[in-house]
Short mmCIF file of C-alpha atoms in Angstrom, two decimals:
data_model
loop_
_atom_site.label_atom_id
_atom_site.label_comp_id
_atom_site.label_asym_id
_atom_site.label_seq_id
_atom_site.Cartn_x
_atom_site.Cartn_y
_atom_site.Cartn_z
CA UNK X 1236 6.43 -103.94 8.18
CA UNK X 1237 7.79 -100.61 9.36
CA UNK X 1238 9.24 -100.44 12.85
CA UNK X 1239 9.68 -96.65 12.89
CA UNK X 1240 7.01 -94.03 13.52
CA UNK X 1241 5.95 -91.74 10.69
CA UNK X 1242 3.76 -88.87 11.85
CA UNK X 1243 0.77 -89.79 9.67
CA UNK X 1244 -2.18 -91.99 10.49
CA UNK X 1245 -2.53 -95.47 9.11
CA UNK X 1246 -5.48 -95.70 6.70
CA UNK X 1247 -8.74 -97.12 7.95
CA UNK X 1248 -9.78 -100.60 6.99
CA UNK X 1249 -8.17 -104.03 7.16
CA UNK X 1250 -4.63 -105.03 6.58
CA UNK X 1251 -2.80 -103.32 9.44
CA UNK X 1252 0.87 -104.02 8.92
CA UNK X 1253 2.73 -102.79 11.95
CA UNK X 1254 2.79 -99.16 10.79
CA UNK X 1255 3.13 -96.60 13.56
CA UNK X 1256 1.56 -93.21 14.12
CA UNK X 1257 1.73 -90.58 16.87
CA UNK X 1258 -1.20 -89.39 18.98
CA UNK X 1259 -1.50 -86.46 21.34
CA UNK X 1260 -2.11 -87.29 24.98
CA UNK X 1261 -2.07 -85.61 28.35
CA UNK X 1262 1.29 -84.98 29.98
CA UNK X 1263 2.41 -87.54 32.56
CA UNK X 1264 2.18 -86.64 36.22
CA UNK X 1265 5.15 -84.51 37.28
CA UNK X 1266 6.00 -86.73 40.21
CA UNK X 1267 5.65 -90.21 38.69
CA UNK X 1268 6.60 -92.97 41.09
CA UNK X 1269 9.17 -94.34 38.64
CA UNK X 1270 11.27 -91.33 37.68
CA UNK X 1271 14.46 -90.85 35.68
CA UNK X 1272 16.51 -92.66 38.36
CA UNK X 1273 14.84 -95.95 37.41
CA UNK X 1274 15.49 -95.47 33.70
CA UNK X 1275 19.10 -94.56 34.46
CA UNK X 1276 19.50 -97.89 36.22
CA UNK X 1277 17.96 -99.70 33.26
CA UNK X 1278 20.31 -97.84 30.90
CA UNK X 1279 23.19 -99.10 33.03
CA UNK X 1280 21.90 -102.66 32.64
CA UNK X 1281 21.57 -102.29 28.86
CA UNK X 1282 25.16 -100.99 28.64
CA UNK X 1283 26.36 -103.98 30.68
CA UNK X 1284 24.45 -106.36 28.41
CA UNK X 1285 25.91 -104.76 25.26
CA UNK X 1286 29.40 -105.24 26.65
CA UNK X 1287 28.66 -108.86 27.54
CA UNK X 1288 26.98 -109.84 24.26
CA UNK X 1289 28.81 -107.56 21.80
CA UNK X 1290 30.17 -110.54 19.85
CA UNK X 1291 26.82 -112.31 19.54
CA UNK X 1292 23.74 -111.93 17.35
CA UNK X 1293 21.94 -110.03 20.14
CA UNK X 1294 23.42 -106.69 19.15
CA UNK X 1295 20.33 -105.42 17.27
CA UNK X 1296 18.04 -106.24 20.21
CA UNK X 1297 20.27 -104.36 22.63
CA UNK X 1298 20.64 -101.35 20.35
CA UNK X 1299 16.85 -101.20 20.07
CA UNK X 1300 16.41 -101.43 23.85
CA UNK X 1301 18.88 -98.56 24.36
CA UNK X 1302 17.07 -96.37 21.80
CA UNK X 1303 13.59 -97.14 23.15
CA UNK X 1304 14.45 -95.78 26.59
CA UNK X 1305 14.73 -92.31 25.05
CA UNK X 1306 11.79 -92.59 22.64
CA UNK X 1307 8.04 -92.05 23.20
CA UNK X 1308 6.00 -94.88 24.67
CA UNK X 1309 4.98 -97.39 22.00
CA UNK X 1310 1.42 -98.75 22.14
CA UNK X 1311 0.41 -101.58 19.80
CA UNK X 1312 -3.25 -101.89 18.79
CA UNK X 1313 -3.70 -105.62 18.18
CA UNK X 1314 -6.70 -107.46 16.80
CA UNK X 1315 -7.77 -110.35 14.64
CA UNK X 1316 -8.52 -109.64 11.00
CA UNK X 1317 -11.81 -107.73 10.81
CA UNK X 1318 -11.73 -106.52 14.42
CA UNK X 1319 -11.06 -102.93 13.30
CA UNK X 1320 -7.50 -102.23 14.51
CA UNK X 1321 -6.70 -99.92 11.59
CA UNK X 1322 -9.97 -98.01 12.01
CA UNK X 1323 -9.33 -97.50 15.73
CA UNK X 1324 -5.74 -96.33 15.14
CA UNK X 1325 -6.97 -93.83 12.55
CA UNK X 1326 -9.67 -92.55 14.92
CA UNK X 1327 -7.25 -92.20 17.84
CA UNK X 1328 -4.74 -90.43 15.65
CA UNK X 1329 -7.28 -87.93 14.37
CA UNK X 1330 -8.88 -87.20 17.72
CA UNK X 1331 -6.78 -84.71 19.70
CA UNK X 1332 -8.82 -83.03 22.45
CA UNK X 1333 -5.67 -81.45 23.86
CA UNK X 1334 -3.71 -80.07 20.86
CA UNK X 1335 -0.04 -79.52 21.48
CA UNK X 1336 0.14 -81.84 24.49
CA UNK X 1337 3.82 -82.60 25.08
CA UNK X 1338 3.52 -86.36 25.39
CA UNK X 1339 2.84 -88.18 22.12
CA UNK X 1340 2.86 -91.98 22.38
CA UNK X 1341 3.46 -93.91 19.18
CA UNK X 1342 0.54 -96.08 18.05
CA UNK X 1343 1.31 -99.24 16.09
CA UNK X 1344 -1.41 -100.83 13.96
CA UNK X 1345 -1.10 -104.63 14.04
CA UNK X 1346 -3.85 -106.69 12.45
CA UNK X 1347 -3.43 -110.32 11.58
CA UNK X 1348 -2.26 -112.64 14.39
CA UNK X 1349 -5.40 -114.70 13.71
CA UNK X 1350 -5.43 -114.27 9.95
CA UNK X 1351 -6.46 -117.20 7.76
CA UNK X 1352 -3.40 -116.34 5.69
CA UNK X 1353 -0.68 -118.41 7.34
CA UNK X 1354 2.16 -116.12 6.33
CA UNK X 1355 0.30 -113.02 7.53
CA UNK X 1356 -0.49 -114.69 10.85
CA UNK X 1357 3.11 -115.81 11.37
CA UNK X 1358 4.41 -112.34 10.50
CA UNK X 1359 2.10 -110.74 13.07
CA UNK X 1360 3.05 -113.30 15.71
CA UNK X 1361 6.75 -112.74 15.10
CA UNK X 1362 6.28 -109.02 15.76
CA UNK X 1363 4.63 -109.85 19.08
CA UNK X 1364 7.52 -112.05 20.22
CA UNK X 1365 9.11 -110.20 23.17
CA UNK X 1366 12.45 -111.81 22.36
CA UNK X 1367 12.47 -110.82 18.68
CA UNK X 1368 15.83 -109.73 17.31
CA UNK X 1369 14.46 -106.26 16.59
CA UNK X 1370 13.34 -105.81 20.19
CA UNK X 1371 9.85 -105.79 21.75
CA UNK X 1372 7.20 -104.38 19.43
CA UNK X 1373 5.74 -102.11 22.12
CA UNK X 1374 5.72 -101.34 25.81
CA UNK X 1375 1.89 -101.35 26.06
CA UNK X 1376 -1.01 -102.87 24.14
CA UNK X 1377 -4.64 -102.15 23.23
CA UNK X 1378 -6.29 -105.50 22.51
CA UNK X 1379 -9.45 -105.75 20.40
CA UNK X 1380 -12.17 -108.21 21.38
CA UNK X 1381 -15.52 -108.61 19.67
CA UNK X 1382 -18.84 -109.50 21.28
CA UNK X 1383 -19.49 -113.24 21.34
CA UNK X 1384 -16.28 -114.02 19.50
CA UNK X 1385 -14.34 -116.20 21.96
CA UNK X 1386 -11.86 -117.01 19.21
CA UNK X 1387 -10.54 -113.45 19.59
CA UNK X 1388 -9.23 -114.40 23.04
CA UNK X 1389 -7.48 -117.40 21.49
CA UNK X 1390 -5.92 -115.15 18.84
CA UNK X 1391 -4.64 -112.67 21.42
CA UNK X 1392 -3.29 -115.42 23.68
CA UNK X 1393 -0.32 -115.52 21.31
CA UNK X 1394 0.91 -112.51 23.31
CA UNK X 1395 1.77 -114.81 26.21
CA UNK X 1396 4.42 -116.52 24.11
CA UNK X 1397 6.32 -119.65 25.14
CA UNK X 1398 7.87 -117.88 28.14
CA UNK X 1399 4.68 -116.16 29.29
CA UNK X 1400 6.23 -112.81 28.43
CA UNK X 1401 2.98 -110.84 28.16
CA UNK X 1402 1.78 -108.99 31.25
CA UNK X 1403 -1.86 -107.83 31.68
CA UNK X 1404 -0.73 -104.65 33.45
CA UNK X 1405 0.70 -103.58 30.08
CA UNK X 1406 -2.61 -103.99 28.21
CA UNK X 1407 -6.10 -102.50 27.87
CA UNK X 1408 -8.97 -104.36 26.25
CA UNK X 1409 -11.47 -102.83 23.83
CA UNK X 1410 -14.84 -104.35 23.00
CA UNK X 1411 -14.53 -103.47 19.33
CA UNK X 1412 -17.35 -102.63 16.91
CA UNK X 1413 -19.55 -101.79 19.89
CA UNK X 1414 -22.25 -100.34 17.63
CA UNK X 1415 -22.96 -103.86 16.31
CA UNK X 1416 -23.82 -105.33 19.72
CA UNK X 1417 -27.44 -106.43 19.88
CA UNK X 1418 -27.83 -106.22 16.11
CA UNK X 1419 -27.00 -102.52 15.94
CA UNK X 1420 -30.27 -101.40 17.51
CA UNK X 1421 -30.79 -97.95 19.05
CA UNK X 1422 -29.52 -99.12 22.45
CA UNK X 1423 -26.46 -100.90 21.02
CA UNK X 1424 -23.96 -98.74 22.89
CA UNK X 1425 -25.78 -99.23 26.19
CA UNK X 1426 -25.77 -102.99 25.59
CA UNK X 1427 -22.09 -102.77 24.73
CA UNK X 1428 -21.32 -101.25 28.14
CA UNK X 1429 -22.82 -104.30 29.84
CA UNK X 1430 -21.15 -106.68 27.41
CA UNK X 1431 -17.75 -105.06 28.04
CA UNK X 1432 -18.16 -105.51 31.80
CA UNK X 1433 -19.03 -109.19 31.32
CA UNK X 1434 -16.10 -109.65 28.95
CA UNK X 1435 -13.69 -108.00 31.40
CA UNK X 1436 -14.80 -110.40 34.17
CA UNK X 1437 -13.92 -113.47 32.07
CA UNK X 1438 -10.84 -115.09 33.70
CA UNK X 1439 -9.23 -115.64 30.29
CA UNK X 1440 -9.62 -111.95 29.46
CA UNK X 1441 -8.34 -110.89 32.90
CA UNK X 1442 -5.11 -112.72 32.10
CA UNK X 1443 -4.75 -110.59 28.97
CA UNK X 1444 -5.59 -107.03 30.03
CA UNK X 1445 -6.51 -104.63 32.86
CA UNK X 1446 -10.04 -103.74 31.80
CA UNK X 1447 -12.36 -103.78 28.76
CA UNK X 1448 -13.97 -100.61 27.37
CA UNK X 1449 -16.55 -100.55 24.54
CA UNK X 1450 -15.61 -98.47 21.49
CA UNK X 1451 -17.42 -98.06 18.16
CA UNK X 1452 -14.38 -97.43 16.00
CA UNK X 1453 -16.26 -96.70 12.79
CA UNK X 1454 -18.51 -94.20 14.57
CA UNK X 1455 -15.47 -92.55 16.17
CA UNK X 1456 -13.59 -92.24 12.87
CA UNK X 1457 -16.75 -90.96 11.16
CA UNK X 1458 -17.08 -88.26 13.80
CA UNK X 1459 -13.42 -87.28 13.52
CA UNK X 1460 -13.58 -86.96 9.72
CA UNK X 1461 -17.11 -85.54 9.33
CA UNK X 1462 -17.17 -82.67 6.82
CA UNK X 1463 -19.56 -79.91 5.79
CA UNK X 1464 -20.99 -81.88 2.87
CA UNK X 1465 -21.58 -84.86 5.15
CA UNK X 1466 -23.45 -82.62 7.58
CA UNK X 1467 -25.66 -81.13 4.86
CA UNK X 1468 -26.64 -84.58 3.60
CA UNK X 1469 -27.50 -85.79 7.07
CA UNK X 1470 -29.51 -82.64 7.82
CA UNK X 1471 -31.55 -83.09 4.66
CA UNK X 1472 -32.12 -86.73 5.53
CA UNK X 1473 -33.30 -85.73 9.03
CA UNK X 1474 -35.97 -83.51 7.46
CA UNK X 1475 -37.78 -86.49 5.90
CA UNK X 1476 -41.20 -87.50 7.09
CA UNK X 1477 -40.96 -89.66 10.23
CA UNK X 1478 -42.71 -92.67 8.72
CA UNK X 1479 -40.73 -92.49 5.49
CA UNK X 1480 -37.45 -92.11 7.36
CA UNK X 1481 -38.32 -95.06 9.57
CA UNK X 1482 -38.80 -97.26 6.51
CA UNK X 1483 -35.53 -96.06 4.95
CA UNK X 1484 -33.58 -96.73 8.12
CA UNK X 1485 -34.52 -100.39 8.15
CA UNK X 1486 -31.74 -101.29 5.73
CA UNK X 1487 -28.42 -100.07 4.41
CA UNK X 1488 -29.87 -100.06 0.88
CA UNK X 1489 -32.65 -97.71 1.98
CA UNK X 1490 -30.19 -95.31 3.61
CA UNK X 1491 -27.91 -95.39 0.57
CA UNK X 1492 -30.84 -94.55 -1.71
CA UNK X 1493 -31.89 -91.71 0.58
CA UNK X 1494 -28.38 -90.26 0.62
CA UNK X 1495 -28.27 -90.35 -3.17
CA UNK X 1496 -31.51 -88.40 -3.24
CA UNK X 1497 -30.51 -85.45 -1.03
CA UNK X 1498 -30.17 -83.23 -4.12
CA UNK X 1499 -26.78 -81.78 -3.14
CA UNK X 1500 -24.29 -82.21 -6.01
CA UNK X 1501 -21.43 -81.97 -3.48
CA UNK X 1502 -22.98 -84.53 -1.14
CA UNK X 1503 -20.87 -87.59 -0.34
CA UNK X 1504 -23.76 -89.93 -1.09
CA UNK X 1505 -23.60 -93.63 -0.14
CA UNK X 1506 -19.90 -93.28 0.63
CA UNK X 1507 -20.96 -91.57 3.86
CA UNK X 1508 -22.78 -94.75 4.84
CA UNK X 1509 -19.53 -96.70 4.44
CA UNK X 1510 -17.74 -94.27 6.76
CA UNK X 1511 -20.41 -93.97 9.45
CA UNK X 1512 -22.17 -97.30 9.21
CA UNK X 1513 -25.95 -97.75 9.43
CA UNK X 1514 -25.92 -97.21 13.20
CA UNK X 1515 -23.87 -94.02 12.77
CA UNK X 1516 -26.29 -92.54 10.24
CA UNK X 1517 -29.24 -93.32 12.49
CA UNK X 1518 -27.48 -91.77 15.48
CA UNK X 1519 -26.45 -88.68 13.52
CA UNK X 1520 -30.06 -88.03 12.51
CA UNK X 1521 -31.20 -88.50 16.10
CA UNK X 1522 -28.57 -86.01 17.29
CA UNK X 1523 -29.47 -83.44 14.61
CA UNK X 1524 -33.16 -83.67 15.46
CA UNK X 1525 -32.31 -83.31 19.15
CA UNK X 1526 -30.36 -80.11 18.55
CA UNK X 1527 -26.91 -81.59 19.23
CA UNK X 1528 -25.65 -81.34 15.67
CA UNK X 1529 -26.30 -77.80 14.38
CA UNK X 1530 -22.88 -77.70 12.67
CA UNK X 1531 -20.55 -80.34 11.27
CA UNK X 1532 -18.09 -79.71 14.11
CA UNK X 1533 -20.77 -80.09 16.79
CA UNK X 1534 -22.17 -83.22 15.20
CA UNK X 1535 -18.70 -84.72 14.81
CA UNK X 1536 -17.94 -84.10 18.50
CA UNK X 1537 -21.27 -85.62 19.54
CA UNK X 1538 -20.61 -88.77 17.48
CA UNK X 1539 -17.13 -89.11 18.96
CA UNK X 1540 -18.50 -88.64 22.48
CA UNK X 1541 -21.03 -91.44 21.95
CA UNK X 1542 -18.45 -93.78 20.37
CA UNK X 1543 -16.50 -94.43 23.58
CA UNK X 1544 -13.29 -92.97 22.12
CA UNK X 1545 -12.84 -90.25 24.79
CA UNK X 1546 -13.10 -92.88 27.53
CA UNK X 1547 -10.47 -95.00 25.80
CA UNK X 1548 -8.19 -91.97 25.48
CA UNK X 1549 -8.59 -91.33 29.21
CA UNK X 1550 -7.70 -94.95 29.97
CA UNK X 1551 -4.61 -94.71 27.75
CA UNK X 1552 -3.60 -91.57 29.60
CA UNK X 1553 -4.16 -92.83 33.16
CA UNK X 1554 -3.01 -96.42 32.70
CA UNK X 1555 -0.17 -95.94 30.22
CA UNK X 1556 0.99 -92.36 29.65
CA UNK X 1557 1.18 -91.50 33.35
CA UNK X 1558 3.25 -94.65 33.92
CA UNK X 1559 5.49 -94.26 30.88
CA UNK X 1560 8.75 -94.49 32.80
CA UNK X 1561 7.73 -97.66 34.65
CA UNK X 1562 6.30 -99.38 31.54
CA UNK X 1563 9.40 -98.61 29.47
CA UNK X 1564 11.71 -99.77 32.26
CA UNK X 1565 9.74 -102.95 32.87
CA UNK X 1566 9.56 -103.83 29.17
CA UNK X 1567 13.34 -103.44 28.84
CA UNK X 1568 13.97 -105.50 31.98
CA UNK X 1569 11.70 -108.30 30.72
CA UNK X 1570 13.64 -108.35 27.43
CA UNK X 1571 16.97 -108.44 29.30
CA UNK X 1572 15.72 -111.24 31.56
CA UNK X 1573 14.71 -113.25 28.46
CA UNK X 1574 18.09 -112.58 26.89
CA UNK X 1575 20.02 -113.79 29.94
CA UNK X 1576 17.92 -116.96 30.09
CA UNK X 1577 18.37 -117.70 26.38
CA UNK X 1578 22.09 -116.84 26.20
CA UNK X 1579 23.40 -117.07 29.75
CA UNK X 1580 27.14 -116.79 28.92
CA UNK X 1581 27.76 -118.87 32.06
CA UNK X 1582 29.65 -117.08 34.87
CA UNK X 1583 30.19 -113.94 32.79
CA UNK X 1584 26.49 -113.09 33.04
CA UNK X 1585 26.34 -113.33 36.82
CA UNK X 1586 26.96 -109.59 37.43
CA UNK X 1587 24.26 -108.72 34.90
CA UNK X 1588 21.76 -111.07 36.55
CA UNK X 1589 22.59 -109.51 39.92
CA UNK X 1590 22.14 -106.00 38.49
CA UNK X 1591 18.73 -106.87 37.03
CA UNK X 1592 17.58 -108.32 40.35
CA UNK X 1593 18.85 -105.27 42.24
CA UNK X 1594 16.93 -102.91 39.94
CA UNK X 1595 13.72 -104.90 40.33
CA UNK X 1596 13.91 -105.23 44.09
CA UNK X 1597 14.59 -101.53 44.52
CA UNK X 1598 11.73 -100.21 42.36
CA UNK X 1599 8.45 -100.48 44.27
CA UNK X 1600 6.32 -99.43 41.28
CA UNK X 1601 7.64 -102.43 39.33
CA UNK X 1602 6.79 -104.65 42.30
CA UNK X 1603 3.26 -103.18 42.27
CA UNK X 1604 2.83 -103.93 38.56
CA UNK X 1605 4.12 -107.48 39.07
CA UNK X 1606 1.56 -108.01 41.82
CA UNK X 1607 -1.27 -106.66 39.63
CA UNK X 1608 -0.32 -109.27 37.03
CA UNK X 1609 -0.31 -112.01 39.66
CA UNK X 1610 -3.75 -110.95 40.91
CA UNK X 1611 -5.22 -110.87 37.41
CA UNK X 1612 -3.82 -114.30 36.61
CA UNK X 1613 -5.81 -115.78 39.50
CA UNK X 1614 -2.65 -117.24 41.04
CA UNK X 1615 -3.20 -115.57 44.42
CA UNK X 1616 -5.86 -116.78 46.86
CA UNK X 1617 -7.82 -113.57 47.43
CA UNK X 1618 -11.59 -113.18 47.28
CA UNK X 1619 -13.27 -111.03 44.64
CA UNK X 1620 -13.77 -107.89 46.75
CA UNK X 1621 -10.36 -108.18 48.41
CA UNK X 1622 -8.66 -108.71 45.06
CA UNK X 1623 -10.46 -105.72 43.55
CA UNK X 1624 -9.40 -103.50 46.47
CA UNK X 1625 -5.81 -104.70 46.17
CA UNK X 1626 -5.67 -104.05 42.42
CA UNK X 1627 -7.09 -100.55 42.91
CA UNK X 1628 -4.61 -99.77 45.70
CA UNK X 1629 -1.75 -100.93 43.46
CA UNK X 1630 -2.74 -98.40 40.79
CA UNK X 1631 -4.50 -100.70 38.33
CA UNK X 1632 -7.30 -98.13 37.94
CA UNK X 1633 -5.02 -95.09 37.95
CA UNK X 1634 -1.90 -94.01 39.80
CA UNK X 1635 -3.31 -90.91 41.59
CA UNK X 1636 -3.63 -91.37 45.38
CA UNK X 1637 -7.37 -90.63 45.41
CA UNK X 1638 -7.98 -93.29 42.74
CA UNK X 1639 -5.89 -95.88 44.57
CA UNK X 1640 -7.78 -95.22 47.80
CA UNK X 1641 -11.27 -95.13 46.25
CA UNK X 1642 -11.85 -91.45 47.11
CA UNK X 1643 -13.62 -88.73 45.16
CA UNK X 1644 -11.56 -86.76 42.65
CA UNK X 1645 -9.60 -83.96 44.24
CA UNK X 1646 -9.60 -85.44 47.73
CA UNK X 1647 -7.42 -83.39 50.11
CA UNK X 1648 -4.32 -84.52 52.03
CA UNK X 1649 -6.29 -85.22 55.22
CA UNK X 1650 -8.76 -87.48 53.41
CA UNK X 1651 -5.90 -89.26 51.66
CA UNK X 1652 -4.03 -89.76 54.92
CA UNK X 1653 -7.12 -91.07 56.74
CA UNK X 1654 -7.96 -93.52 53.95
CA UNK X 1655 -4.35 -94.64 53.58
CA UNK X 1656 -4.14 -95.32 57.31
CA UNK X 1657 -7.31 -97.45 57.15
CA UNK X 1658 -5.95 -99.45 54.20
CA UNK X 1659 -2.61 -99.82 55.97
CA UNK X 1660 -4.26 -101.33 59.04
CA UNK X 1661 -6.28 -103.68 56.85
CA UNK X 1662 -3.27 -105.10 55.01
CA UNK X 1663 -1.15 -105.27 58.16
CA UNK X 1664 -3.85 -107.49 59.68
CA UNK X 1665 -3.89 -109.62 56.52
CA UNK X 1666 -0.11 -109.98 56.59
CA UNK X 1667 -0.11 -111.16 60.20
CA UNK X 1668 -3.22 -113.38 60.01
CA UNK X 1669 -2.32 -116.99 60.89
CA UNK X 1670 -4.54 -118.27 58.08
CA UNK X 1671 -2.75 -116.30 55.35
CA UNK X 1672 -0.49 -118.29 53.05
CA UNK X 1673 3.08 -117.16 52.44
CA UNK X 1674 2.11 -115.77 49.00
CA UNK X 1675 -0.73 -113.76 50.54
CA UNK X 1676 1.55 -112.48 53.32
CA UNK X 1677 4.11 -111.39 50.72
CA UNK X 1678 1.42 -109.62 48.69
CA UNK X 1679 0.06 -107.92 51.81
CA UNK X 1680 3.60 -106.71 52.53
CA UNK X 1681 3.73 -105.01 49.13
CA UNK X 1682 0.36 -103.37 49.81
CA UNK X 1683 1.55 -102.22 53.25
CA UNK X 1684 4.51 -100.48 51.62
CA UNK X 1685 2.19 -98.83 49.09
CA UNK X 1686 0.03 -97.50 51.93
CA UNK X 1687 3.10 -96.21 53.76
CA UNK X 1688 4.18 -94.33 50.63
CA UNK X 1689 0.70 -92.84 50.24
CA UNK X 1690 0.77 -91.72 53.88
CA UNK X 1691 4.21 -90.19 53.47
CA UNK X 1692 3.08 -88.37 50.33
CA UNK X 1693 -0.09 -86.95 51.90
CA UNK X 1694 1.82 -84.55 54.16
CA UNK X 1695 0.08 -81.90 56.26
CA UNK X 1696 -3.22 -80.31 55.07
#
């Protein structure tokens, strides 16, 4: 499988093989909490490791780590065979609401960790090994889960690895094939929203990813690639008598026959059904009849909007792109930690171990991400509401101050300062409460520091 990033989308369908593509995304916030200073420290650590291990077989890993610090963020889309990883990568790659955006993460299509083919499954698992000789596959992950398929969680648990290397703060979950929830009925996407929320609350899923968003990948890709001939065929189909159309829409065979009978020699015919799916054809007709699809471009946008793809893109932006520096630094540090444990080089590695600890202890954003992972693992004794508030304050729902503090978008400095002060008092009380365990007191101390930083950043109105 390729480990570099060609600038073309992987084809839709099964058989993802680790190929990488680039997608446009919004620019990261100008004042990210983990700036170039953090990456410079990590570069220093990588240089020290290369000097220490230059005569060992770890050279390729360290060269890769050095290169990755200067490359775009790498996001792996991972799913069991049939979950739709390749389709989602193709849809994300083709959907660029902000053309020319300067930040272009690399998407890696990886299907197969749960494949029935033993060799394919082992190959996929080897790519997910954070200690692989070629370096970590990616700094962030989009994990595909299907409705009522608990085996998908088992498949994705391979990410944890023998050393527990996977971190949920580096991953987003997607309830894949959302249009099939509830048998693909008219309210499938509404049902999928509820199913995604239930899935995200599952403790096993919380240990894998930050949140779960429903996405109909086939619908999204169909909207992205919808052409003029497709639109004409769907418009003609929408003109059928209501009763006749209702009978046709009961089965894929009926829709295929109807598409063949549109009378347009340039029409895509049943092939359109393969690209949109039965649910997508039904939805397209509903949108056309409702006036939301007068042109192919308008209909394509409407299908994409309904698919959940824009919401996923926003999550990728807020959770990953805006924290690129921190995610890249943390991924490299995790790989270096694993390297030192596996090949300690006795006393010679002591300065490197000290350097890694110094970098970690001095970077508060890395401490925040570590605490998010601890909270999502269930290892900390906090109640549901308190845990949710802590995760939000730590930036698990977005790094902007107003998101962290649960305020409305665009909240002013005074509102931010007032809310930050209230949160500060809350976590100071928790840290000093006689009933708090040491772990809870330590966590509260991290949250206190976060509040202090938010207060300092609010400044005067």
